[in-house]
Coordinates of C-alpha atoms in Angstrom, one line a residue:
Chain A
M854 CA -0.1 -0.1 -0.1
T855 CA 1.2 3.5 -0.8
A856 CA 1.4 5.9 1.8
V857 CA 2.6 8.9 -0.3
R858 CA 2.3 9.3 -4.1
C859 CA 3.5 12.3 -6.0
V860 CA 3.2 12.5 -9.8
D861 CA 5.1 15.1 -12.0
L862 CA 5.2 17.8 -9.5
C863 CA 6.1 21.4 -10.3
K864 CA 6.6 24.4 -8.1
T865 CA 8.4 27.6 -9.1
Y866 CA 9.0 30.4 -6.9
C867 CA 9.7 34.2 -7.9
Q868 CA 12.7 35.6 -6.2
G869 CA 13.0 39.2 -7.3
D870 CA 13.5 38.9 -11.3
Q871 CA 14.2 35.1 -11.1
D872 CA 12.0 32.4 -11.3
I873 CA 13.3 29.5 -9.0
K874 CA 12.2 26.0 -9.8
A875 CA 11.7 24.4 -6.3
L876 CA 10.2 21.2 -7.9
D877 CA 10.9 20.1 -11.3
H878 CA 8.7 17.5 -12.4
V879 CA 9.0 15.2 -9.1
S880 CA 7.6 12.0 -9.0
I881 CA 7.9 9.5 -6.1
E882 CA 6.0 6.9 -4.3
I883 CA 6.5 6.1 -0.5
A884 CA 5.4 2.9 0.8
E885 CA 3.3 2.6 4.0
S886 CA 5.6 2.3 7.2
G887 CA 8.4 3.6 5.1
F888 CA 11.3 5.6 6.4
V889 CA 12.5 8.0 4.1
C890 CA 15.0 10.9 4.1
L891 CA 14.8 13.7 1.6
S892 CA 18.2 14.8 1.3
A893 CA 19.3 18.1 -0.4
P894 CA 21.4 21.1 -0.3
S895 CA 19.7 24.5 0.8
G896 CA 17.4 25.5 -1.8
G897 CA 17.3 21.9 -3.3
G898 CA 13.4 21.6 -3.2
K899 CA 13.2 19.0 0.1
T900 CA 11.1 21.4 2.1
T901 CA 8.9 22.4 -0.8
L902 CA 8.3 18.7 -1.4
L903 CA 7.6 18.0 2.0
N904 CA 5.2 20.8 2.4
A905 CA 3.3 19.5 -0.9
I906 CA 2.9 16.2 0.8
G907 CA 1.7 17.8 4.0
G908 CA -0.8 19.9 1.9
L909 CA 0.9 23.0 3.3
D910 CA 1.9 24.1 -0.2
I911 CA 0.0 23.7 -3.5
P912 CA 2.2 22.7 -6.3
D913 CA 1.9 24.4 -9.7
S914 CA 1.2 21.3 -11.5
G915 CA 1.0 17.6 -10.9
E916 CA -0.7 15.4 -8.1
V917 CA -0.2 14.7 -4.9
Y918 CA -1.9 11.5 -3.0
V919 CA -1.7 10.7 0.6
A920 CA -3.2 7.2 1.8
G921 CA -4.6 7.1 -1.6
Q922 CA -6.5 10.4 -1.5
R923 CA -5.6 13.1 -3.9
I924 CA -4.8 16.2 -1.9
D925 CA -3.6 19.0 -4.2
N926 CA -6.8 20.0 -5.3
L927 CA -8.5 20.1 -1.8
S928 CA -9.6 23.2 -0.2
K929 CA -7.9 24.9 2.7
G930 CA -10.5 23.7 5.2
A931 CA -10.5 20.1 3.8
L932 CA -6.4 20.2 3.8
A933 CA -6.5 21.5 7.6
E934 CA -8.9 18.5 8.3
L935 CA -6.5 16.1 6.5
R936 CA -3.3 17.6 8.6
L937 CA -5.4 17.3 11.5
R938 CA -6.3 13.7 11.2
Q939 CA -3.8 12.0 9.1
I940 CA -0.4 13.8 9.1
G941 CA 1.7 14.5 12.1
F942 CA 4.5 17.3 11.7
V943 CA 7.8 18.1 13.1
F944 CA 9.5 21.3 12.3
Q945 CA 12.9 22.3 12.7
A946 CA 12.4 25.1 15.3
Y947 CA 9.4 27.1 17.0
N948 CA 7.7 23.9 17.0
L949 CA 5.8 24.0 20.4
I950 CA 3.0 26.5 21.6
P951 CA 5.0 28.3 24.2
V952 CA 1.9 28.9 26.5
L953 CA 1.2 25.4 26.8
T954 CA 2.8 22.7 28.8
A955 CA 4.5 19.7 27.4
R956 CA 1.4 17.6 28.2
E957 CA -0.9 20.5 26.7
N958 CA 1.3 20.4 23.6
V959 CA 1.2 17.0 23.1
E960 CA -2.7 17.0 23.6
F961 CA -3.2 20.0 21.4
V962 CA -4.0 18.0 18.3
M963 CA -6.3 15.4 20.0
Q964 CA -8.2 18.5 21.8
V965 CA -8.9 20.0 18.3
Q966 CA -9.8 16.5 17.2
G967 CA -12.3 16.3 19.8
V968 CA -10.8 13.6 21.7
A969 CA -12.3 13.2 25.3
A970 CA -10.3 14.6 28.1
A971 CA -9.6 11.2 29.9
D972 CA -8.5 9.6 26.6
R973 CA -6.2 12.5 26.0
H974 CA -4.5 12.5 29.1
E975 CA -4.2 8.6 29.1
K976 CA -2.4 9.0 25.4
S977 CA -0.3 11.8 26.5
T978 CA 1.0 10.1 29.6
A979 CA 1.9 7.1 27.6
I980 CA 3.4 8.9 24.6
L981 CA 5.5 11.5 26.8
K982 CA 6.8 8.4 28.6
E983 CA 7.8 6.5 25.5
V984 CA 10.0 9.6 24.4
G985 CA 11.4 9.7 27.6
L986 CA 9.8 12.9 29.0
E987 CA 8.2 11.3 32.2
G988 CA 8.1 13.9 35.0
L989 CA 8.3 16.8 32.7
E990 CA 4.8 16.9 31.6
D991 CA 4.1 20.1 33.3
R992 CA 7.1 22.0 31.9
R993 CA 6.5 24.7 29.4
P994 CA 8.8 24.9 26.3
A995 CA 11.0 27.6 27.8
E996 CA 11.9 25.3 30.8
M997 CA 13.1 22.7 28.5
S998 CA 16.2 22.0 26.4
G999 CA 16.1 22.0 22.7
G1000 CA 16.2 18.0 22.7
Q1001 CA 13.4 18.0 25.4
Q1002 CA 11.3 20.3 23.1
Q1003 CA 11.8 18.2 19.7
R1004 CA 10.6 15.0 21.8
V1005 CA 7.6 16.9 22.9
A1006 CA 7.0 17.9 19.0
V1007 CA 7.5 14.4 18.1
A1008 CA 5.2 13.1 20.9
R1009 CA 2.7 15.5 19.7
A1010 CA 3.0 14.4 16.0
I1011 CA 2.5 10.9 16.9
A1012 CA 0.2 10.9 19.6
S1013 CA -3.2 11.0 17.6
K1014 CA -1.6 8.1 15.9
P1015 CA -1.4 9.6 12.1
S1016 CA -0.4 7.6 9.3
L1017 CA 2.4 9.9 8.2
V1018 CA 4.9 12.0 9.9
L1019 CA 6.7 14.8 8.0
A1020 CA 9.8 16.2 9.8
D1021 CA 11.5 19.1 8.4
E1022 CA 15.3 19.4 9.5
P1023 CA 14.2 17.7 13.0
T1024 CA 17.6 17.9 14.3
A1025 CA 19.0 21.3 12.9
N1026 CA 19.2 22.8 16.4
L1027 CA 20.2 19.7 18.2
D1028 CA 23.8 18.5 19.2
S1029 CA 24.8 15.4 17.9
K1030 CA 23.9 13.3 20.8
T1031 CA 20.6 14.5 20.9
S1032 CA 20.0 14.2 17.3
D1033 CA 21.2 10.5 17.5
E1034 CA 18.5 10.0 20.4
L1035 CA 16.0 11.8 18.5
M1036 CA 16.5 9.6 15.4
E1037 CA 16.6 6.3 17.3
L1038 CA 13.1 7.4 18.8
F1039 CA 12.1 8.0 15.3
T1040 CA 13.2 4.7 14.3
H1041 CA 11.5 3.0 17.2
L1042 CA 8.1 4.8 16.5
N1043 CA 8.4 3.7 13.0
E1044 CA 9.1 0.0 13.9
H1045 CA 6.5 -0.2 16.6
H1046 CA 3.8 2.1 15.4
K1047 CA 4.2 1.5 11.6
T1048 CA 4.0 5.1 11.1
T1049 CA 5.5 6.4 7.8
F1050 CA 8.3 9.0 8.2
V1051 CA 9.5 11.2 5.8
I1052 CA 12.1 13.4 6.9
A1053 CA 13.8 16.2 5.1
T1054 CA 17.4 16.8 6.3
H1055 CA 21.1 17.6 5.1
D1056 CA 22.6 15.9 8.1
R1057 CA 24.4 12.8 7.2
R1058 CA 23.9 11.4 10.6
V1059 CA 20.2 11.3 10.0
M1060 CA 20.4 9.9 6.6
K1061 CA 22.1 6.8 7.8
Y1062 CA 18.9 6.1 9.8
A1063 CA 16.6 6.0 6.8
R1064 CA 15.9 2.8 5.0
R1065 CA 15.4 4.8 1.6
L1066 CA 17.3 8.0 0.7
I1067 CA 16.1 10.4 -1.9
R1068 CA 18.6 13.1 -2.8
M1069 CA 17.3 16.1 -4.7
L1070 CA 19.4 18.8 -6.3
D1071 CA 17.7 22.3 -7.9
G1072 CA 14.4 20.8 -7.5
R1073 CA 14.8 17.2 -9.2
I1074 CA 15.4 13.8 -7.9
V1075 CA 18.9 12.8 -8.5
D1076 CA 19.2 9.8 -6.6
D1077 CA 17.0 7.2 -4.9
I1078 CA 19.0 4.8 -2.7
D1079 CA 17.5 1.7 -1.0
Q1080 CA 19.8 2.0 2.0
R1081 CA 18.7 -1.7 3.2
A1082 CA 20.4 -3.0 0.1
A1083 CA 23.3 -0.9 0.5
Chain B
M412 CA -17.3 22.8 22.9
H413 CA -14.0 21.2 23.2
L414 CA -12.6 23.3 20.8
F415 CA -14.0 26.5 22.5
G416 CA -12.0 25.0 25.3
V417 CA -8.7 24.9 23.7
L418 CA -9.4 28.3 22.3
F419 CA -10.3 29.9 25.5
Q420 CA -7.3 28.3 27.1
L421 CA -5.0 29.6 24.5
A422 CA -6.6 33.0 24.4
W423 CA -6.2 33.4 28.2
R424 CA -2.5 32.2 28.4
N425 CA -1.7 34.4 25.5
L426 CA -3.5 37.3 27.4
W427 CA -0.9 37.2 30.3
R428 CA 2.1 36.3 28.0
N429 CA 2.9 39.9 27.9
H430 CA 1.4 40.8 31.3
R431 CA 2.5 44.1 31.3
R432 CA 1.1 45.3 28.1
T433 CA -2.2 43.7 29.2
I434 CA -2.1 45.3 32.6
I435 CA -1.4 48.7 30.9
M436 CA -4.5 47.8 28.5
L437 CA -6.6 46.8 31.2
G438 CA -5.8 50.1 33.0
A439 CA -6.9 52.0 30.1
I440 CA -10.1 50.2 29.5
G441 CA -10.8 50.2 33.2
V442 CA -10.3 54.1 33.4
G443 CA -12.1 54.6 30.1
V444 CA -15.3 52.6 31.3
W445 CA -14.9 54.2 34.8
A446 CA -15.3 57.6 32.8
M447 CA -18.0 56.5 30.8
I448 CA -20.1 55.4 33.9
F449 CA -18.9 58.2 36.3
M450 CA -19.7 61.0 34.0
T451 CA -22.9 59.2 33.1
A452 CA -23.8 59.0 36.7
L453 CA -23.1 62.8 37.1
T454 CA -25.1 63.8 34.1
R455 CA -28.1 61.4 35.3
G456 CA -28.1 62.9 38.7
M457 CA -28.0 66.2 37.4
V458 CA -30.9 65.8 34.9
D459 CA -32.7 63.5 37.4
Q460 CA -32.8 66.4 39.9
M461 CA -33.7 68.9 37.3
V462 CA -36.5 66.8 36.1
T463 CA -37.6 65.7 39.6
D464 CA -37.4 69.3 41.1
S465 CA -39.4 70.7 38.0
I466 CA -42.0 68.0 38.2
G467 CA -42.3 68.8 41.9
I468 CA -42.7 72.5 41.6
L469 CA -45.0 72.2 38.4
P470 CA -46.3 69.3 36.5
G471 CA -46.4 66.2 38.7
H472 CA -46.3 63.4 36.2
V473 CA -49.5 63.9 34.6
Q474 CA -52.0 66.8 34.9
I475 CA -55.6 67.8 33.5
H476 CA -56.7 71.2 32.5
N477 CA -59.3 73.0 30.4
P478 CA -58.3 72.5 26.8
D479 CA -57.8 76.3 26.3
Y480 CA -55.7 76.9 29.7
L481 CA -52.2 75.9 28.4
D482 CA -52.5 78.7 25.6
D483 CA -54.3 81.0 27.9
P484 CA -53.6 80.2 31.5
S485 CA -56.3 82.5 32.9
I486 CA -59.0 81.7 35.5
S487 CA -61.5 81.8 32.6
N488 CA -59.9 78.6 31.4
R489 CA -60.5 76.7 34.6
I490 CA -62.0 73.0 34.7
S491 CA -65.5 72.6 34.8
Y492 CA -65.5 69.8 37.3
T493 CA -66.3 70.7 41.0
D494 CA -64.1 69.6 43.7
T495 CA -67.0 67.0 44.5
E496 CA -66.9 65.7 41.1
L497 CA -63.0 65.7 41.4
R498 CA -63.0 63.5 44.6
Q499 CA -65.5 61.1 43.2
K500 CA -63.4 60.4 40.0
F501 CA -60.1 60.2 41.4
E502 CA -60.3 59.6 45.5
S503 CA -60.3 55.7 45.0
A504 CA -58.3 55.5 41.7
G505 CA -55.2 54.4 43.6
F506 CA -52.8 57.3 42.8
E507 CA -49.7 57.7 44.6
S508 CA -51.0 61.4 45.2
W509 CA -53.3 63.7 43.5
A510 CA -54.2 67.4 44.2
S511 CA -56.4 70.1 42.6
R512 CA -55.2 73.5 42.6
V513 CA -56.0 77.1 41.5
R514 CA -53.1 78.4 39.7
V515 CA -53.4 82.0 38.1
P516 CA -50.8 84.8 37.4
A517 CA -50.9 87.5 39.8
I518 CA -49.1 90.6 41.1
V519 CA -47.8 90.8 44.7
T520 CA -47.4 94.1 46.3
S521 CA -45.3 94.8 49.3
E522 CA -45.0 98.6 50.7
R523 CA -41.9 98.7 49.1
D524 CA -42.0 96.6 45.8
S525 CA -44.3 94.8 43.6
R526 CA -43.8 91.7 41.6
G527 CA -45.3 89.2 38.8
V528 CA -46.0 85.7 40.7
T529 CA -47.7 82.6 40.0
L530 CA -50.4 82.3 42.6
L531 CA -51.1 78.7 43.8
G532 CA -54.3 78.1 45.8
V533 CA -53.8 74.7 47.3
D534 CA -55.2 72.1 49.7
P535 CA -52.1 71.7 51.9
V536 CA -53.1 68.0 52.9
A537 CA -53.4 67.0 49.4
E538 CA -50.5 68.7 48.4
K539 CA -48.0 67.5 51.0
D540 CA -46.8 64.6 49.0
I541 CA -46.5 66.7 45.9
S542 CA -45.0 69.7 47.1
F543 CA -41.1 70.2 46.3
F544 CA -40.4 71.5 49.9
D545 CA -41.0 70.1 53.2
Y546 CA -43.7 71.9 55.2
A547 CA -41.5 71.4 58.3
E548 CA -38.5 73.2 56.8
V549 CA -40.9 76.3 55.9
E550 CA -39.7 79.3 58.2
G551 CA -42.6 80.4 60.1
R552 CA -45.3 77.8 59.1
F553 CA -47.2 76.3 56.0
L554 CA -50.8 76.6 55.3
S555 CA -52.9 74.8 57.7
D556 CA -55.8 74.2 55.7
S557 CA -57.6 75.1 52.4
G558 CA -59.3 77.9 54.1
D559 CA -56.0 79.5 55.6
K560 CA -56.1 83.2 55.5
G561 CA -52.4 83.6 55.4
I562 CA -49.7 83.3 52.5
V563 CA -46.4 81.5 52.0
I564 CA -43.9 83.0 49.7
G565 CA -40.2 82.1 48.8
G566 CA -37.4 83.6 50.9
K567 CA -35.9 85.0 47.8
L568 CA -39.5 86.8 47.0
A569 CA -39.5 88.3 50.4
D570 CA -36.2 89.8 49.8
K571 CA -37.0 91.3 46.7
L572 CA -40.3 92.9 48.0
E573 CA -38.3 93.9 51.2
T574 CA -40.8 92.3 53.4
G575 CA -40.8 89.5 55.7
L576 CA -42.4 86.9 58.1
G577 CA -45.7 88.6 59.8
K578 CA -46.0 91.7 57.2
R579 CA -48.8 92.2 54.9
I580 CA -48.8 92.0 51.1
V581 CA -51.4 92.3 48.6
I582 CA -52.1 90.0 45.9
M583 CA -53.8 91.1 42.8
S584 CA -55.5 88.9 39.9
Q585 CA -58.4 89.0 37.4
D586 CA -61.7 87.1 38.3
P587 CA -63.5 85.3 35.5
D588 CA -65.3 88.7 34.5
N589 CA -61.9 90.3 33.8
D590 CA -62.4 92.6 37.1
I591 CA -59.8 92.7 39.4
A592 CA -59.5 90.5 42.2
D593 CA -57.2 91.5 45.2
R594 CA -56.8 90.7 48.6
G595 CA -54.2 91.4 51.7
F596 CA -52.5 88.5 53.1
R597 CA -50.2 88.2 56.2
I598 CA -47.1 86.2 55.6
V599 CA -47.2 83.2 57.6
G600 CA -44.4 81.3 56.2
L601 CA -41.1 81.6 53.8
Y602 CA -40.1 78.5 51.9
S603 CA -36.7 77.6 50.4
A604 CA -36.3 76.0 47.1
N605 CA -33.1 74.6 45.3
T606 CA -33.0 77.7 43.1
S607 CA -33.7 81.3 43.8
A608 CA -35.7 81.3 40.5
V609 CA -38.3 79.2 41.9
E610 CA -38.2 81.0 45.1
E611 CA -39.2 84.2 43.5
A612 CA -41.8 82.6 41.3
Y613 CA -44.4 81.0 43.6
A614 CA -46.8 82.2 46.2
Y615 CA -49.1 79.8 48.0
I616 CA -52.5 80.4 49.5
G617 CA -55.4 78.2 50.6
K618 CA -57.5 76.7 47.9
S619 CA -60.8 77.9 49.4
T620 CA -59.2 81.2 50.0
A621 CA -58.1 81.4 46.0
Q622 CA -61.8 80.3 44.9
A623 CA -63.4 82.9 47.3
M624 CA -61.1 85.7 46.2
L625 CA -61.4 84.7 42.4
G626 CA -65.1 84.0 42.9
I627 CA -65.0 80.7 41.0
G628 CA -66.9 78.6 43.5
D629 CA -65.5 75.1 44.1
T630 CA -63.8 74.9 40.6
S631 CA -59.9 74.8 40.0
T632 CA -57.6 75.4 37.1
E633 CA -55.5 72.1 37.4
V634 CA -55.3 68.6 38.8
V635 CA -51.9 67.1 39.0
F636 CA -51.2 63.4 39.8
L637 CA -48.2 61.6 41.0
G638 CA -46.9 58.1 39.9
T639 CA -44.1 56.3 40.9
E640 CA -41.3 57.0 38.1
Y641 CA -41.1 60.1 36.1
R642 CA -39.7 57.9 33.2
N643 CA -42.9 55.8 33.0
V644 CA -46.1 57.7 33.3
E645 CA -48.1 55.9 31.2
P646 CA -50.3 53.9 33.6
V647 CA -50.8 57.1 35.4
Y648 CA -51.9 58.9 32.0
E649 CA -54.3 56.0 31.1
A650 CA -56.0 55.9 34.4
V651 CA -56.6 59.6 34.4
A652 CA -57.8 59.6 30.7
E653 CA -60.1 56.9 31.2
R654 CA -61.8 58.9 34.1
V655 CA -62.4 62.1 32.5
D656 CA -64.3 63.1 29.4
E657 CA -63.5 65.7 26.4
R658 CA -63.9 68.8 28.6
V659 CA -60.6 68.5 29.9
S660 CA -57.4 67.6 28.4
V661 CA -54.7 65.3 29.8
Q662 CA -51.0 65.8 29.4
R663 CA -47.9 64.0 30.3
W664 CA -45.3 66.1 32.1
Y665 CA -43.0 66.2 29.3
E666 CA -45.8 67.5 27.2
I667 CA -46.4 70.3 29.6
D668 CA -42.7 71.1 29.9
T669 CA -41.6 70.6 26.6
Y670 CA -37.9 71.8 27.5
L671 CA -37.4 69.2 30.3
G672 CA -38.9 66.4 28.0
T673 CA -36.5 67.5 25.2
M674 CA -33.6 67.8 27.3
L675 CA -34.1 64.3 29.0
G676 CA -34.3 62.8 25.5
V677 CA -31.2 64.8 24.5
M678 CA -29.1 63.6 27.7
D679 CA -30.2 59.8 26.9
G680 CA -28.8 60.4 23.7
F681 CA -25.7 62.0 24.8
V682 CA -25.0 59.1 27.3
L683 CA -24.8 56.8 24.3
V684 CA -22.4 59.4 22.4
W685 CA -20.3 59.7 25.2
V686 CA -19.9 56.0 25.9
I687 CA -19.2 55.7 22.1
V688 CA -16.5 58.4 21.9
I689 CA -14.7 57.1 24.9
F690 CA -14.7 53.7 23.3
L691 CA -13.3 55.1 20.2
A692 CA -10.5 56.5 21.8
L693 CA -10.0 53.2 23.7
S694 CA -10.5 51.1 20.3
F695 CA -7.0 52.6 19.2
G696 CA -5.3 50.9 22.2
L697 CA -7.4 47.6 21.9
V698 CA -6.5 47.1 18.0
N699 CA -2.9 48.1 18.6
T700 CA -2.6 45.6 21.3
L701 CA -4.2 42.8 19.4
V702 CA -2.2 43.9 16.3
M703 CA 0.9 43.5 18.3
A704 CA -0.3 40.3 19.8
V705 CA -0.9 38.7 16.5
F706 CA 2.5 40.0 14.9
E707 CA 4.3 38.6 17.6
R708 CA 2.8 35.1 17.2
V709 CA 3.0 34.8 13.4
R710 CA 5.0 31.5 13.6
E711 CA 2.8 30.3 16.2
I712 CA -0.3 30.8 14.4
G713 CA 1.4 29.1 11.4
L714 CA 2.1 26.1 13.6
M715 CA -1.4 25.9 14.6
L716 CA -2.8 26.2 11.2
A717 CA -0.1 23.5 10.0
L718 CA -1.2 21.0 12.8
G719 CA -4.9 21.3 11.3
M720 CA -6.5 24.2 13.2
K721 CA -8.9 25.9 10.8
P722 CA -8.6 29.4 10.2
G723 CA -12.0 30.1 11.6
S724 CA -10.3 28.8 15.1
I725 CA -7.6 31.4 14.6
L726 CA -10.1 34.0 14.2
G727 CA -12.2 32.8 17.2
Q728 CA -9.2 32.6 19.2
I729 CA -8.1 36.2 18.8
I730 CA -11.8 37.5 19.4
I731 CA -11.8 35.4 22.5
E732 CA -8.6 37.2 23.8
S733 CA -10.0 40.4 22.8
M734 CA -13.2 39.7 24.7
L735 CA -11.5 38.5 27.7
L736 CA -9.4 41.7 27.8
L737 CA -12.4 44.0 27.4
T738 CA -14.3 41.6 29.9
L739 CA -11.7 42.1 32.5
G740 CA -11.4 46.0 31.8
L741 CA -15.3 46.2 31.9
A742 CA -15.3 44.8 35.4
T743 CA -12.3 46.8 36.7
G744 CA -14.1 50.1 35.3
N745 CA -17.5 49.1 36.8
L746 CA -16.0 48.2 40.1
L747 CA -13.9 51.3 40.0
A748 CA -17.2 53.3 39.0
W749 CA -19.2 51.8 41.9
A750 CA -16.5 52.4 44.4
T751 CA -16.4 56.0 43.5
I752 CA -20.1 57.0 42.9
M753 CA -21.1 55.1 46.3
P754 CA -19.3 57.7 48.7
L755 CA -20.8 60.6 46.7
R756 CA -24.4 59.5 47.0
D757 CA -25.0 62.0 49.6
G758 CA -24.2 64.7 47.0
I759 CA -21.5 66.7 45.8
D760 CA -21.4 70.5 46.7
I761 CA -21.0 72.3 43.2
S762 CA -22.1 75.7 44.7
I763 CA -18.8 77.2 43.3
V764 CA -20.5 77.1 40.1
G765 CA -23.9 77.4 41.7
E766 CA -25.2 80.2 39.8
G767 CA -24.5 78.7 36.2
M768 CA -26.4 75.6 37.5
E769 CA -29.2 77.6 38.4
M770 CA -29.5 78.8 34.8
W771 CA -30.2 75.2 34.1
G772 CA -32.7 74.5 36.8
A773 CA -30.2 72.4 38.7
S774 CA -29.2 73.0 42.5
S775 CA -26.0 73.6 43.8
M776 CA -25.8 69.9 45.1
L777 CA -25.2 67.3 42.6
Y778 CA -26.3 63.7 43.6
P779 CA -24.4 61.0 41.0
K780 CA -27.1 58.5 40.1
L781 CA -25.6 55.1 39.1
Y782 CA -28.3 53.3 37.2
L783 CA -27.6 49.4 36.2
G784 CA -29.0 50.3 32.8
D785 CA -26.1 52.8 32.4
M786 CA -23.5 50.1 33.4
V787 CA -25.3 47.6 31.1
L788 CA -25.2 50.1 28.3
A789 CA -21.4 50.9 28.6
S790 CA -20.8 47.1 28.9
V791 CA -22.8 46.2 25.9
V792 CA -21.4 49.0 23.9
V793 CA -17.8 48.2 24.5
L794 CA -18.2 44.5 24.1
L795 CA -20.0 45.1 20.7
L796 CA -17.6 47.6 19.3
G797 CA -14.8 45.9 20.9
F798 CA -15.9 42.8 18.9
L799 CA -15.9 44.9 15.9
A800 CA -12.6 46.5 16.3
S801 CA -10.9 43.0 16.9
L802 CA -12.4 41.6 13.8
S803 CA -9.6 43.0 11.5
P804 CA -6.5 41.6 13.3
A805 CA -8.2 38.4 14.0
W806 CA -9.2 38.2 10.3
R807 CA -5.6 39.0 9.4
A808 CA -4.3 36.4 11.6
S809 CA -6.6 33.7 10.3
R810 CA -5.5 34.5 6.6
Y811 CA -2.0 33.4 7.2
E812 CA -0.7 30.7 4.9
P813 CA 0.9 28.3 7.2
V814 CA 4.1 28.0 5.3
E815 CA 4.9 31.5 4.9
A816 CA 4.0 32.3 8.6
I817 CA 6.2 29.4 10.1
T818 CA 9.2 30.6 8.2
K819 CA 8.6 34.3 9.0
A820 CA 11.8 35.8 10.4

């Protein structure tokens, strides 16, 4: 079963007088439970592709399918609903809502989904324990380290059990030890929850965790490597 | 409901995120609301007193006259009902109080001077609850009964006539045949009023004495009725109207004293305009606070949109934040207004501008009136206009593109 399918995606941005091709006829398929890294230098198109898959950005042309549903032609409201129900996001920074505690951040998506309070509490407790933040539930983001904050973001992304987690440079602001811990957590969650992970990164240490590595350059896919075979 | 819960939680916490700014804005709203209510209470107090005093002096709440009397207030245009008929019609009608009067223009002459006055022939017992002064506070005494042969005038009139208690003055008016009707009276009492204009204007004699002097039998020129509330005189008006025929006309107080009636309407409008003007000044601060709050949270709003929160929810969150701020400001302002008006209930001495106030028919003591309706009006206007003012920043926040907002520097 295919978790994500992109067909001939094109996206061009205007930067001053120049047109920048962020996506240039990109087509990929990502299987369910996949663990994929999109790798590219800055401006290579990996974040644009991630945003297109997540319904945050609409391509100029081409088609995007998530869990078999075409999403590039959905309304803003329908895209928001899709992101709420099916996709978890982990961003590079500014990942958490600063006025909420770790637990409240984790419960945020579930709360918007309308999950009952007791159910939310049970799930957030379990997931925070799973990501190693037991005892820090009532801390606000400002009272936690960068690594702990990213763990909360991961916990939030997977708490409502989305079929797909999209992570954009999740380790960019973390030291190497914390980066490794986070990637091990991703691997663990991928293996145990069968969640599909698509991670945009240019960090080599992150790439080695992926089972599949897609390299991009100037908006095009230049390499697609099955790292298990390698 | 679950969504409202999360929006309320976010709005409340965001409100206190920059607590200094919030406290300053709360202070501004609180002072603004206090100013709205305090000034309204002063205005209401002044107008209430002017109306109440004026109603007490002249119209009561409802009056009946001969239909021609208001155009020509002479004794010829008196009511055709006799005192007995009036008692039969109104005695058991359940009015707070009512009294019939003989009221005619007259000249009062002392040994030194003469003045034009309004002569009131009253039954002191019936008039007691309607009178604008307390009989017990009259220097000397008030009239003992309808047939009392004395006269009670204002202290100021006595000064002008250079006369005093115990001295004799002559009252001169016209009888129904347009002949001079005059009589000498001994001054038995001097009354005080809130304004010297009133003290100069009215002279009281017994009603039977007036009827005898003018030769009008047991008829009167006006009957005055008092209800419980000058703003709601309809029940009294209807009760009077159904008991009389076309030989008399029935008027409400604001139809008799159109100046006062108009002024009351103008003051009601003024209160609303005052509340709106104050709010407009406040709205700049409110909108600025919200715009800053939204501007500071662009990334966060982008994040919430990216996580699946709908634009409408973002809009709702900002509006809830605005409403919370306004509600707290309103509570502060209302409390402040109550706390500052209550100690002034016994009156503010404004005698320093007393003469100017007299021009408007107001006394030199101002009694602020705090009405629940005015507090509600201020609160509703602030919330309603605050809601409208917060729509723009809230709408702007809800229109962010998540990708652009998240990457905003």
